[in-house]
mmCIF file of C-alpha atoms and ligand atoms in Angstrom:
data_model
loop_
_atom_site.group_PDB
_atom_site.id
_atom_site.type_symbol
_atom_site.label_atom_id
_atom_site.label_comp_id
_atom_site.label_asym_id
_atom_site.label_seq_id
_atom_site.Cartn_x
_atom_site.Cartn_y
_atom_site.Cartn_z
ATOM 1 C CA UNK Q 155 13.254 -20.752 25.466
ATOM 2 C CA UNK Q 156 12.719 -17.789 27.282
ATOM 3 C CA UNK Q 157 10.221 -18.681 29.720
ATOM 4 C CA UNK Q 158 7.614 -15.771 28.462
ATOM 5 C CA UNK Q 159 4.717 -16.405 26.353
ATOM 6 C CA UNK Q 160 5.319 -16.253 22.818
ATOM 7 C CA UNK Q 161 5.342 -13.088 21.010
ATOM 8 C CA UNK Q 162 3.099 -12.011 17.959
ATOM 9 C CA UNK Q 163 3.625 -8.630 16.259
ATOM 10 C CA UNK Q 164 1.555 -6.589 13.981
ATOM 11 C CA UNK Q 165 4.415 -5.277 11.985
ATOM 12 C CA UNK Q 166 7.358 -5.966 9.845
ATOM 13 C CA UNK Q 167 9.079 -4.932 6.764
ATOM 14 C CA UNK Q 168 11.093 -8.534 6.766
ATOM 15 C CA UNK Q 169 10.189 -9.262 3.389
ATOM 16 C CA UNK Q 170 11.779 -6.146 1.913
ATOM 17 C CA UNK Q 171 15.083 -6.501 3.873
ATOM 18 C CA UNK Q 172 15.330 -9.926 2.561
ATOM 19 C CA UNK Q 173 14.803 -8.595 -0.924
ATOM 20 C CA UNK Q 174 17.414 -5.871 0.052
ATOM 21 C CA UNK Q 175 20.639 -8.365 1.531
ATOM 22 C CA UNK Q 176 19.623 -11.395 -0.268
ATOM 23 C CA UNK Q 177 19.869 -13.447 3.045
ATOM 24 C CA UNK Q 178 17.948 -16.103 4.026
ATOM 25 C CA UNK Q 179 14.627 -16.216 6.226
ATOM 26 C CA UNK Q 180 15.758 -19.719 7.629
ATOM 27 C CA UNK Q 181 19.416 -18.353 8.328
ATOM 28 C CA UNK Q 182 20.150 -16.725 11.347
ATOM 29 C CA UNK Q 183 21.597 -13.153 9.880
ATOM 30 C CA UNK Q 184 23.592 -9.869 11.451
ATOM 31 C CA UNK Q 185 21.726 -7.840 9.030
ATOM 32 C CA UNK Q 186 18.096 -6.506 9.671
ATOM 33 C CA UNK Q 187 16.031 -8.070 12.642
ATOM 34 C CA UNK Q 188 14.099 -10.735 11.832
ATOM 35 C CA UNK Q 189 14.711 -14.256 10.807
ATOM 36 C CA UNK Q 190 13.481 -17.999 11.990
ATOM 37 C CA UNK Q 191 16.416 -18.216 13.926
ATOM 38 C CA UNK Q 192 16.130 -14.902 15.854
ATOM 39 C CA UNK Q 193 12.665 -15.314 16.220
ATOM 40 C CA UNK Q 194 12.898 -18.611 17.726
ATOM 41 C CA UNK Q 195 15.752 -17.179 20.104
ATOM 42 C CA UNK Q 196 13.290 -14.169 21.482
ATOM 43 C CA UNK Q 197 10.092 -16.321 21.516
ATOM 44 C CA UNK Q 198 8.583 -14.493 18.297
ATOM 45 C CA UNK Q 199 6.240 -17.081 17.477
ATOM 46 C CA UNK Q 200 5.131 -14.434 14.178
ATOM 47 C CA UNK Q 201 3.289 -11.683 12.974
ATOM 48 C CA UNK Q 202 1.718 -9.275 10.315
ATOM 49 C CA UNK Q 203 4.190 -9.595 7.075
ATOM 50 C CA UNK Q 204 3.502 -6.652 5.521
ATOM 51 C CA UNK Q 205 3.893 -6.148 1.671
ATOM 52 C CA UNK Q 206 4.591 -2.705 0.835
ATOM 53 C CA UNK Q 207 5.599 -1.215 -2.881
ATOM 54 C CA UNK Q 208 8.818 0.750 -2.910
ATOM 55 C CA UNK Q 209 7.565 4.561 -5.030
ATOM 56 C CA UNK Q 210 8.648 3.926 -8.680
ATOM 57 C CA UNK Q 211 10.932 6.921 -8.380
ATOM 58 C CA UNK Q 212 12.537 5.653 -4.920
ATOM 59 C CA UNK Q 213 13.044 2.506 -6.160
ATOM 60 C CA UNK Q 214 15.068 4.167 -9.161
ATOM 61 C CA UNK Q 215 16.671 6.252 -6.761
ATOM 62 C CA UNK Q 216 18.059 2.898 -4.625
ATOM 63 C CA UNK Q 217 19.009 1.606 -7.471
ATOM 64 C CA UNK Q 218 21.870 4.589 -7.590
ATOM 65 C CA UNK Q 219 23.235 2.839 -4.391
ATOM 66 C CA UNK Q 220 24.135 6.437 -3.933
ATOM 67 C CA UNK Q 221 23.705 7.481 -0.145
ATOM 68 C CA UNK Q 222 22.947 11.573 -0.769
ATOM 69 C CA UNK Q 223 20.431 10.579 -3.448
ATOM 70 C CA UNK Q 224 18.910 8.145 -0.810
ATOM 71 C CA UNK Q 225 18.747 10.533 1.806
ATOM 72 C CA UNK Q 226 17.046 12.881 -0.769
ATOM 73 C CA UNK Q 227 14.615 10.286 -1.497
ATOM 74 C CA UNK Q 228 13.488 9.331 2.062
ATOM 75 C CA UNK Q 229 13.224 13.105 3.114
ATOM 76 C CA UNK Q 230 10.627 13.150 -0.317
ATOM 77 C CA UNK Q 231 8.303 11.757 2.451
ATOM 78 C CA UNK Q 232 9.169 14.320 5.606
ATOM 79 C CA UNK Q 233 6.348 16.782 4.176
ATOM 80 C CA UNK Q 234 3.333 16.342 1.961
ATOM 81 C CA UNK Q 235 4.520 19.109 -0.689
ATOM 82 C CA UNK Q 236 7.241 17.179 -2.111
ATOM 83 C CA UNK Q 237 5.327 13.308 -2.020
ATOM 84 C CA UNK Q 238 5.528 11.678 -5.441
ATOM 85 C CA UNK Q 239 2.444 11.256 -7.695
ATOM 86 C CA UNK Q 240 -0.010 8.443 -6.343
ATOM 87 C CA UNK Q 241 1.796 5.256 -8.483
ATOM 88 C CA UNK Q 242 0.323 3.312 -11.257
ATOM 89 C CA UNK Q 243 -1.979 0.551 -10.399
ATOM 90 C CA UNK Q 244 0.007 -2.051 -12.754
ATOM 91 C CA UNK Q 245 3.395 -1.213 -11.012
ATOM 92 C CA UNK Q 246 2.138 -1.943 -7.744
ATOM 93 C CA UNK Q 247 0.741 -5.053 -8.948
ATOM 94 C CA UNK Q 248 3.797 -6.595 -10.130
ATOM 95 C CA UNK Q 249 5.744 -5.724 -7.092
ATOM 96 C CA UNK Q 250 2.571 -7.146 -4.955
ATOM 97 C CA UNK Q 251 3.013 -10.326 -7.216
ATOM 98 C CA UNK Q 252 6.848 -10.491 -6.067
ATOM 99 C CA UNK Q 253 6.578 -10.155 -2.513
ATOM 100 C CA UNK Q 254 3.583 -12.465 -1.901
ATOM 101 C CA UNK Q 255 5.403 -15.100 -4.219
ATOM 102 C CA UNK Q 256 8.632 -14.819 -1.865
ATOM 103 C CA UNK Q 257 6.371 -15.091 1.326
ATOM 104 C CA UNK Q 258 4.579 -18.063 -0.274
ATOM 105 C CA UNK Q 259 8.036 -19.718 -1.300
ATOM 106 C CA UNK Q 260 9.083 -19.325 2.025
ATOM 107 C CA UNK Q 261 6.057 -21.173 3.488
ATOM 108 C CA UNK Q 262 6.504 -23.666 0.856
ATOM 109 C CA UNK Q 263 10.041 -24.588 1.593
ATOM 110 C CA UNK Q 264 10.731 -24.050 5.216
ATOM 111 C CA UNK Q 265 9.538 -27.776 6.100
ATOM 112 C CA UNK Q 266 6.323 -27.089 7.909
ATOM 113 C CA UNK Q 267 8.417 -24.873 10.147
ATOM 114 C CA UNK Q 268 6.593 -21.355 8.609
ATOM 115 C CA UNK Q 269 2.547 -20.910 7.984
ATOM 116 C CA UNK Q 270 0.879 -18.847 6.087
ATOM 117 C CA UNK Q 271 -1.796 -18.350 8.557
ATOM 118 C CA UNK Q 272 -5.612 -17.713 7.375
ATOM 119 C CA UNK Q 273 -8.023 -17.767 10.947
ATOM 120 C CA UNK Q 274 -7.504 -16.758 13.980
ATOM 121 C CA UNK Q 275 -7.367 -20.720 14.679
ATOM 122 C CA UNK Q 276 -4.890 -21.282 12.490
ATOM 123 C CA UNK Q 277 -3.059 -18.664 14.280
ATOM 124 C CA UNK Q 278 -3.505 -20.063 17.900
ATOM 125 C CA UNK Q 279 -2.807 -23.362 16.576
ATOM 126 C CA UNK Q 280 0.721 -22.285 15.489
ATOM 127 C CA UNK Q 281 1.019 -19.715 18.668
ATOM 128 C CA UNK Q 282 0.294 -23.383 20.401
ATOM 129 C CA UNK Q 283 2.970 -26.203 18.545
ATOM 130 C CA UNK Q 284 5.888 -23.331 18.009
ATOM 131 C CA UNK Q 285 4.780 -23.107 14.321
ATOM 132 C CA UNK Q 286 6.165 -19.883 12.770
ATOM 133 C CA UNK Q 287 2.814 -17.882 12.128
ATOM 134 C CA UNK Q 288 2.883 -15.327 8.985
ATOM 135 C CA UNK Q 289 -0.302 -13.120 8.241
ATOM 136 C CA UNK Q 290 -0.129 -11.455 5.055
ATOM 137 C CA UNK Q 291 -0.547 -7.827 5.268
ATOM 138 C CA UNK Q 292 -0.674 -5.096 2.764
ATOM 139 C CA UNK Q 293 1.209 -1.544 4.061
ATOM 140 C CA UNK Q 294 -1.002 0.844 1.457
ATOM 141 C CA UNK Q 295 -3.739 -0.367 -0.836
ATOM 142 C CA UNK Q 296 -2.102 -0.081 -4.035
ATOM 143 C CA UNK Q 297 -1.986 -3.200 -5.186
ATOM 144 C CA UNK Q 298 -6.081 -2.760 -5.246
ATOM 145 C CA UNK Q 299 -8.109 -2.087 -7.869
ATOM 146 C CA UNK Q 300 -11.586 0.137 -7.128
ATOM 147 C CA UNK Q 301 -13.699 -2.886 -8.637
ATOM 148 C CA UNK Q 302 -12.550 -5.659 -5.777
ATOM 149 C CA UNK Q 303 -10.958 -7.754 -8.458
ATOM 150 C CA UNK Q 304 -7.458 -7.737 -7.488
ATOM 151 C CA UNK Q 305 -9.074 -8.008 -3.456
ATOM 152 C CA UNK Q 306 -10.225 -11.536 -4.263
ATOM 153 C CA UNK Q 307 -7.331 -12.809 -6.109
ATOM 154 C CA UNK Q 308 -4.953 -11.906 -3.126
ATOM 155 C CA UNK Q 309 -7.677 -13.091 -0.573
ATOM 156 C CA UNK Q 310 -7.445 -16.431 -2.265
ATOM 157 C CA UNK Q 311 -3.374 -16.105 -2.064
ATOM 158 C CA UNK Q 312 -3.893 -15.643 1.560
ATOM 159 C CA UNK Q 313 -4.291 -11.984 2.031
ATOM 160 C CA UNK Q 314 -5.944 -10.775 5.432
ATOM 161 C CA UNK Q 315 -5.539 -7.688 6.515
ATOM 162 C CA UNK Q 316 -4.783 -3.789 4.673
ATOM 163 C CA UNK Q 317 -3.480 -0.572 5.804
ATOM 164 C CA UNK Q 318 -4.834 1.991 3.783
ATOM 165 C CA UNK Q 319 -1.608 3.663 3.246
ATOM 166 C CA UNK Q 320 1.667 4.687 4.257
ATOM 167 C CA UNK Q 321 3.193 8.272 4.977
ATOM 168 C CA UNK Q 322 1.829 9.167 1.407
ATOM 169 C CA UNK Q 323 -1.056 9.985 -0.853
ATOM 170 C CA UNK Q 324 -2.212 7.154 -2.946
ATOM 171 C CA UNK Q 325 -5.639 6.524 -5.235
ATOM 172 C CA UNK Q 326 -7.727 6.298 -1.858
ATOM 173 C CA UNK Q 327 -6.816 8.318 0.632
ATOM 174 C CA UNK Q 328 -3.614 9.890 2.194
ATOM 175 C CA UNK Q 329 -1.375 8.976 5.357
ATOM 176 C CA UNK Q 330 0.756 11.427 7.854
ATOM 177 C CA UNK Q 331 3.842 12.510 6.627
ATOM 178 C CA UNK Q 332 6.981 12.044 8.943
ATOM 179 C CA UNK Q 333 7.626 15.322 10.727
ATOM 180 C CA UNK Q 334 8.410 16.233 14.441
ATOM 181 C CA UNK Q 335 6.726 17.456 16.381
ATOM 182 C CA UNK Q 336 2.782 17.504 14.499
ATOM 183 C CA UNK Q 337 -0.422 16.011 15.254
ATOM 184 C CA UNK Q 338 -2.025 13.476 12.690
ATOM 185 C CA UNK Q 339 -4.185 15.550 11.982
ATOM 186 C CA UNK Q 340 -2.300 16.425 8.866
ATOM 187 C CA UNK Q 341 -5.126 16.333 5.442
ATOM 188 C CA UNK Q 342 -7.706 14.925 4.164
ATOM 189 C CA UNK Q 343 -8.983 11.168 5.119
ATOM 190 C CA UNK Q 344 -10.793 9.057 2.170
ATOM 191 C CA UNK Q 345 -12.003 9.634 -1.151
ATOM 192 C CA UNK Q 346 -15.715 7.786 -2.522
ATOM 193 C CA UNK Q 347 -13.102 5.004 -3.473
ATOM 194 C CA UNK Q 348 -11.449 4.756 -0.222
ATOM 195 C CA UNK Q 349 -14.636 4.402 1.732
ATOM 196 C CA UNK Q 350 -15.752 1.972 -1.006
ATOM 197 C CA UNK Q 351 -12.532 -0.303 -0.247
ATOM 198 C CA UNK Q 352 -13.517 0.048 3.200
ATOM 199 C CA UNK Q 353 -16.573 -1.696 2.801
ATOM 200 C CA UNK Q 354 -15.130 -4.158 -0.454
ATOM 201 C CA UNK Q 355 -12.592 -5.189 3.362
ATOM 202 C CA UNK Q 356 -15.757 -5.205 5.606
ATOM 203 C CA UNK Q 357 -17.308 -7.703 3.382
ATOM 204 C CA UNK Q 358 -14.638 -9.757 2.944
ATOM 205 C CA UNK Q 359 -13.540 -9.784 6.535
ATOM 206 C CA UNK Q 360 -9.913 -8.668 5.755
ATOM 207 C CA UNK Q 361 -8.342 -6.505 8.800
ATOM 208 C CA UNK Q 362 -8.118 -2.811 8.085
ATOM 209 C CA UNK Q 363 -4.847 -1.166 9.387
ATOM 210 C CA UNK Q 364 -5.012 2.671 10.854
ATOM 211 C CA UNK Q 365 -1.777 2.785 10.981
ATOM 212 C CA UNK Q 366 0.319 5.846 8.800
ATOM 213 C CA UNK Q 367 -3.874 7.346 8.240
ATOM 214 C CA UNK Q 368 -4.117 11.310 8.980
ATOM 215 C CA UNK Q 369 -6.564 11.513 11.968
ATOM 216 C CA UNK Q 370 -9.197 12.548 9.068
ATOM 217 C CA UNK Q 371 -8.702 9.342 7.778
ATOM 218 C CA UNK Q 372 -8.943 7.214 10.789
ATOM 219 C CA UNK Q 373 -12.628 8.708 11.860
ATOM 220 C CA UNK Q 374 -13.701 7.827 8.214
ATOM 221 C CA UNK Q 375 -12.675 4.316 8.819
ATOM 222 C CA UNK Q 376 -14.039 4.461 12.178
ATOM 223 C CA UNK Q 377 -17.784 5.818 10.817
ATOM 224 C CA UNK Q 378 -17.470 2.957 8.232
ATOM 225 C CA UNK Q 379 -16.022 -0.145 9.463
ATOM 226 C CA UNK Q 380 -17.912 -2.872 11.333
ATOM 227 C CA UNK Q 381 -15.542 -4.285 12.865
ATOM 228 C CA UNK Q 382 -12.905 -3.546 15.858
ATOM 229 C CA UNK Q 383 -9.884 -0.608 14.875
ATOM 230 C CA UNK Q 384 -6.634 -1.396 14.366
ATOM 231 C CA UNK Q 385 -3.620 0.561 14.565
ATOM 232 C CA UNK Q 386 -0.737 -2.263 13.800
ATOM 233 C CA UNK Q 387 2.462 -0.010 14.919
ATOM 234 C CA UNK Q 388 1.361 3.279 16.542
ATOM 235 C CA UNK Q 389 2.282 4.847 20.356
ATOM 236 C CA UNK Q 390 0.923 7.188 22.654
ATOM 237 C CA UNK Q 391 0.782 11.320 20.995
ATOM 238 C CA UNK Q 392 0.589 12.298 24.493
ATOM 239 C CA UNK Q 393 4.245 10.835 24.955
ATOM 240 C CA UNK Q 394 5.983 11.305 21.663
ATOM 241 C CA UNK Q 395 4.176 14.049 19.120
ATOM 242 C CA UNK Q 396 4.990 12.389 16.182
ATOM 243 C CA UNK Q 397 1.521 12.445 13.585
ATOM 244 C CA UNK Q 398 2.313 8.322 13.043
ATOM 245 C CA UNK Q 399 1.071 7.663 16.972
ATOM 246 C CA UNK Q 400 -2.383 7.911 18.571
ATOM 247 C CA UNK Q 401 -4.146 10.881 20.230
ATOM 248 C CA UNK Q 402 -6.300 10.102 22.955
ATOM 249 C CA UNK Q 403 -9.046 10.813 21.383
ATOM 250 C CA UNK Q 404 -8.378 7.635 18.433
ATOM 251 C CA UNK Q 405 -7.142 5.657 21.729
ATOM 252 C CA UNK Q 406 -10.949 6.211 23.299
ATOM 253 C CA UNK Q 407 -12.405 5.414 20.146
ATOM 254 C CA UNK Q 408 -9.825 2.154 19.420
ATOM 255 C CA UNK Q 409 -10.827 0.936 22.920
ATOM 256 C CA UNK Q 410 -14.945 1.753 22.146
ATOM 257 C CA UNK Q 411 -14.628 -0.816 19.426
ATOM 258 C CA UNK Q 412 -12.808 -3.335 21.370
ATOM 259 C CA UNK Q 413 -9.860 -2.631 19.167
ATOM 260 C CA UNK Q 414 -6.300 -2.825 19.735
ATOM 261 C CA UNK Q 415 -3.174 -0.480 19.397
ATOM 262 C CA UNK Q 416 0.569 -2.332 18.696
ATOM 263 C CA UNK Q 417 3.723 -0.650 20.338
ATOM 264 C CA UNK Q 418 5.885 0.309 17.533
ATOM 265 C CA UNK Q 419 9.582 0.034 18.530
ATOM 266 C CA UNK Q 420 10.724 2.219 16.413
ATOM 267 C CA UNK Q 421 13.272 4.652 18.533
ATOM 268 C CA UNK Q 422 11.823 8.295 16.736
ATOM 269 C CA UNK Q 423 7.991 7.095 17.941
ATOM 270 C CA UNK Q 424 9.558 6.040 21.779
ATOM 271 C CA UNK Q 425 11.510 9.215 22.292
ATOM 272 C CA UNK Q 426 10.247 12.643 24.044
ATOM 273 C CA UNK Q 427 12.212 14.470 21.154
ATOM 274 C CA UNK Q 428 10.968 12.135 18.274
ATOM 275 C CA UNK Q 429 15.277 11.610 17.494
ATOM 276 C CA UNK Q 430 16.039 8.583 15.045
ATOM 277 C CA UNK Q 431 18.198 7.598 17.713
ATOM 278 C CA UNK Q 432 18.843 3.758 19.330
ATOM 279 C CA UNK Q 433 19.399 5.495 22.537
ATOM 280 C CA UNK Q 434 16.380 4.560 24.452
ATOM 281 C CA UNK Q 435 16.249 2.637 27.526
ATOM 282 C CA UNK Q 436 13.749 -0.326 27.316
ATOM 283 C CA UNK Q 437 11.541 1.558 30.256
ATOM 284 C CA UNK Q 438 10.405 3.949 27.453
ATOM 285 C CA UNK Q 439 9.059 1.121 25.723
ATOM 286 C CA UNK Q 440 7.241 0.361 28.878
ATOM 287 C CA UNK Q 441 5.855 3.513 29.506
ATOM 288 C CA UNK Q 442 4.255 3.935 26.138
ATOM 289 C CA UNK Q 443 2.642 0.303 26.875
ATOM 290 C CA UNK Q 444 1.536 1.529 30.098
ATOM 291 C CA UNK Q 445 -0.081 4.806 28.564
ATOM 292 C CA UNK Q 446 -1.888 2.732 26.293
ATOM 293 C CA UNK Q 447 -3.344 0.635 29.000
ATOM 294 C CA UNK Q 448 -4.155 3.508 31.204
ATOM 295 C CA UNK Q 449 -6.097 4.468 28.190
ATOM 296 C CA UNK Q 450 -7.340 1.487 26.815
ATOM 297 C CA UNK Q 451 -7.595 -1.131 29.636
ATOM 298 C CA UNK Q 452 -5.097 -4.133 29.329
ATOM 299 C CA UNK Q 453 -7.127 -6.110 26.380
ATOM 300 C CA UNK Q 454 -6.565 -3.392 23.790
ATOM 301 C CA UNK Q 455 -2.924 -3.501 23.805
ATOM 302 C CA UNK Q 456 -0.651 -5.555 22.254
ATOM 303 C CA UNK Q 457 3.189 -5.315 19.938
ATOM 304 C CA UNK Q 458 3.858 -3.868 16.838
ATOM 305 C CA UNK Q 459 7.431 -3.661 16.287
ATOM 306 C CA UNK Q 460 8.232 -2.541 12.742
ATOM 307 C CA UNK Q 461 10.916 -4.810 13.049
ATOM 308 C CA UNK Q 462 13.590 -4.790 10.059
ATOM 309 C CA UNK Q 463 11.692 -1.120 8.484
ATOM 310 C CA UNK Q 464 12.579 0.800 11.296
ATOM 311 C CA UNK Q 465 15.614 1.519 14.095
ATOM 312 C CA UNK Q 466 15.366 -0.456 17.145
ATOM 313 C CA UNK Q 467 16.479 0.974 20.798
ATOM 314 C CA UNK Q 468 20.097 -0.390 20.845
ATOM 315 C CA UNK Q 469 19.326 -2.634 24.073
ATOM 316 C CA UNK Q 470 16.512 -4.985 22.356
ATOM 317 C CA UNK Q 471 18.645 -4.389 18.840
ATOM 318 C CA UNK Q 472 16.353 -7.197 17.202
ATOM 319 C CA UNK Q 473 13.895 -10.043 17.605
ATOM 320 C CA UNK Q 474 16.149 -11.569 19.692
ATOM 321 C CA UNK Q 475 16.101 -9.421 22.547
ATOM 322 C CA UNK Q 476 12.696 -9.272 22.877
ATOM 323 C CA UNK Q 477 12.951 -11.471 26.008
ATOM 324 C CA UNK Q 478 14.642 -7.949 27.548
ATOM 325 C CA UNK Q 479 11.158 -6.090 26.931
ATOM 326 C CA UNK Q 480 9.328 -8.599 28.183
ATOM 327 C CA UNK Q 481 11.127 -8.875 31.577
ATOM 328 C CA UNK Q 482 11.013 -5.024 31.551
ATOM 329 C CA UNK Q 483 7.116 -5.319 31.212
ATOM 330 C CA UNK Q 484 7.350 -7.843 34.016
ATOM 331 C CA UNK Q 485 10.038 -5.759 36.332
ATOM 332 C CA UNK Q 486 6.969 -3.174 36.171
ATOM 333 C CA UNK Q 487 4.359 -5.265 37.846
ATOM 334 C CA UNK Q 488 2.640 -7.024 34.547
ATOM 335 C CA UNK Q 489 1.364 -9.992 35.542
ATOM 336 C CA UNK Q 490 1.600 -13.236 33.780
ATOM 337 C CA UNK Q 491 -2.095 -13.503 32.311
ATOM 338 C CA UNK Q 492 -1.373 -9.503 30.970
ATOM 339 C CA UNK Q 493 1.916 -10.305 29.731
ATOM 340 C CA UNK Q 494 0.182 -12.880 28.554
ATOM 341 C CA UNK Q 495 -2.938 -10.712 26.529
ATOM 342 C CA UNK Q 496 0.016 -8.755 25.545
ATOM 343 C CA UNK Q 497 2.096 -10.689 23.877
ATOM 344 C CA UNK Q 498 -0.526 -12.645 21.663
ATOM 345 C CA UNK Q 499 -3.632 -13.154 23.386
ATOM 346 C CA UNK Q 500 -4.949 -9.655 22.371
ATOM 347 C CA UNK Q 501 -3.895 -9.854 18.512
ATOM 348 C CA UNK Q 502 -5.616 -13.890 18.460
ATOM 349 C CA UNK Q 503 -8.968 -11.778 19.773
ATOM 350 C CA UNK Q 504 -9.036 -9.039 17.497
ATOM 351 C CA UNK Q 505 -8.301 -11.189 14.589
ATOM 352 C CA UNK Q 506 -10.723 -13.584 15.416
ATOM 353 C CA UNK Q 507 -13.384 -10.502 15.571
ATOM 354 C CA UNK Q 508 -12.569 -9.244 12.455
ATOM 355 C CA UNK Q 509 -12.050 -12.687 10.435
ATOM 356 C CA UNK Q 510 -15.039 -14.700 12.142
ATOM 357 C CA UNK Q 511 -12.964 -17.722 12.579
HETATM 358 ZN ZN1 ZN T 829 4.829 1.468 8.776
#
C-alpha cells in the first residue's frame, strides 16, 4: 500500500503487449508496464483498456521481426503523405473480436480479482474493495460499421467508450500525425459518417475519446456531442508542441463542458524538445498537471498514462512507480482531496456524466 488514493488511468495499450510477450496479466512481468501485480504495487486500481487494430501492412511488417523494416513501418505514421489506406472493415473486426475476447478471458479467470466495469458505480465500487477496474475502450473506430450494428454488439460485450482514431486516416475522420514540433491543427476533422458515429455514441452513452483527433476534428466533436470532452492521454501544447497535446484553446473548451484532460506519460509529449527520451525528471510530469489546472481548474484533470504503448520517464519506469508521481504531485503543494480528484475522483465524474449511471 502506498498510502495515496488509488489510481485510475484513461490509457493503455496492455492488451497488445500481452499479445506481443505472451506473458501473463496476473504475473508480475519485467516486460511492458502493466500487470495485476504492478498495479497492485503502485495503487493502480485500473483504467481505460484500449483495443486498437495493428494496420494490415504493419502487422505484416512485425511479423518480419526485422528491426529496419519496423522502424520503416512506425515512421509510415510521422507524416500524413505516407499513412496506409484506411483498413477494411472485416479486418478490423476480427482483430476487435480477439482483443475483447482476451480482455473478457481475463475477467473471467482472474477469480473476481479483475472487472469488466460497465457504470460509473461499478467503477467506484471496485475503486472502493481494491477490485481491478477495466473499461473497455476502442483507440480508432474501425471496428464500426456506419449502420450502428457492430456499436451494439460490442456495447452488449461491454464496450464504453471510443476514440475516433489514432495518428491516421480511417473511414470517419483523420487523427494528427506524429511530428515535432506542429500544432494539431494538421487536416481535416469528420466526414457525414464520422459526425453520424458521433451521434450513433451520444445515443448510446458510450465515451468519445479526443485524443490522436486534428484540432478540426475535435471542434466537430465538440459542436456535436452532448456530453462532457474527453481527451484520454493528451498534455499541455503550450509546454511540449507536439500536435497529440492540447492547445489552450481545446483546454477552454474541455473545461466549458466540464470535461477532463489525462496526463499522458509518454516522455516525447513531457519534454520541451518532444525527444523519445526516458530522461525526464518526474517534476515535468508535474508541471504539465499543473498547466492543465491553471487552465482547467483542479476537477478537469486527471491521468492518462499510455502505459505499455508508449516510453515512460526512466524514474516512474512503470505502474509501479506511480507512488513516485504521486508524492511529486504532493511535494508541490496538492492537497489530499486534489490528489484525490486527480487520481480517480475526476475520471468516476466524467464517466458518470457521460454513461448516466
Ligand atoms: Zn494513443
Amino acid at each position: 500500500m502506498s498510502g495515496f488514493p488509488p489510481i485510475f488511468d484513461g490509457h493503455n495499450d496492455t492488451i497488445l503487449s500481452l499479445i506481443a510477450t505472451g506473458r501473463s496479466f496476473m504475473e508480475r512481468s519485467e516486460e511492458g508496464h502493466v500487470d495485476l501485480v504492478r498495479a497492485r504495487e503502485g495503487g493502480l486500481g485500473g483504467g481505460f483498456f484500449a483495443v486498437y487494430i495493428i494496420d494490415p501492412v504493419l502487422k505484416q511488417l512485425r511479423a518480419s521481426d526485422d528491426p529496419e523494416e519496423m522502424e520503416r513501418a512506425m515512421s509510415m505514421y510521422a507524416d500524413e503523405s505516407t499513412w496506409p489506406e484506411p483498413m477494411p472493415l472485416e479486418y478490423a473486426q476480427n482483430q476487435a473480436l480477439d482483443a475483447l475476447g482476451r480482455l473478457l478471458k481475463i475477467e473471467q479467470e482472474s477469480d473476481g480479482a479483475v472487472k469488466i466495469i460497465r457504470t460509473a458505480a461499478e467503477l467506484e465500487e471496485c475503486l472502493e474493495n481494491g477490485t481491478f477496474a477495466m473499461l473497455l475502450h476502442f483507440e480508432g473506430a474501425e471496428p464500426l460499421d456506419f449502420d450502428g450494428y457492430a456499436l451494439e454488439v460490442f456495447y452488449a460485450a461491454g464496450l464504453r467508450s471510443v476514440g475516433l482514431t489514432h495518428s491516421r486516416r480511417n473511414r470517419f475522420t483523420q487523427g494528427v500525425p506524429f511530428k515535432f514540433p506542429a500544432s494539431p491543427d494538421t487536416g481535416p476533422g469528420l466526414n457525414e459518417h464520422g459526425k453520424e458515429l458521433v451521434r450513433q455514441l451520444n445515443k448510446r452513452k458510450v465515451a468519445i475519446d479526443l485524443s490522436h483527433i486534428t484540432e478540426q476534428g475535435f471542434w466537430d466533436v465538440a459542436a456535436i456531442t452532448d456530453a462532457p470532452l474527453i481527451a484520454t492521454h493528451s498534455n499541455a501544447w503550450s509546454l511540449t508542441q507536439t500536435p497529440r497535446n492540447l492547445t489552450d484553446k481545446q483546454l477552454a473548451a474541455i473545461k466549458e463542458s466540464n470535461g477532463i484532460a489525462g496526463l499522458n506519460y509518454h516522455a516525447g509529449f513531457l519534454r520541451e524538445d518532444g525527444k523519445s527520451d526516458a530522461d525526464v525528471p518526474l517534476s515535468r510530469m508535474v508541471d504539465h498537471i499543473e498547466y492543465m489546472v491553471e487552465r482547467m481548474g483542479i476537477e478537469c484533470v486527471g491521468m492518462g498514462s499510455d502505459f505499455d504503448g508508449a516510453l515512460m520517464p526512466a524514474e516512474l519506469k512503470d505502474a509501479a512507480g506511480l507512488p513516485k508521481l504521486m508524492q511529486a504531485l504532493k511535494d508541490r503543494g496538492y492537497s489530499d482531496d486534489e490528489l484525490r480528484a486527480i487520481a480517480y475522483g475526476n475520471w468516476v465524474r466524467v464517466l458518470r456524466e457521460t454513461w448516466g449511471a
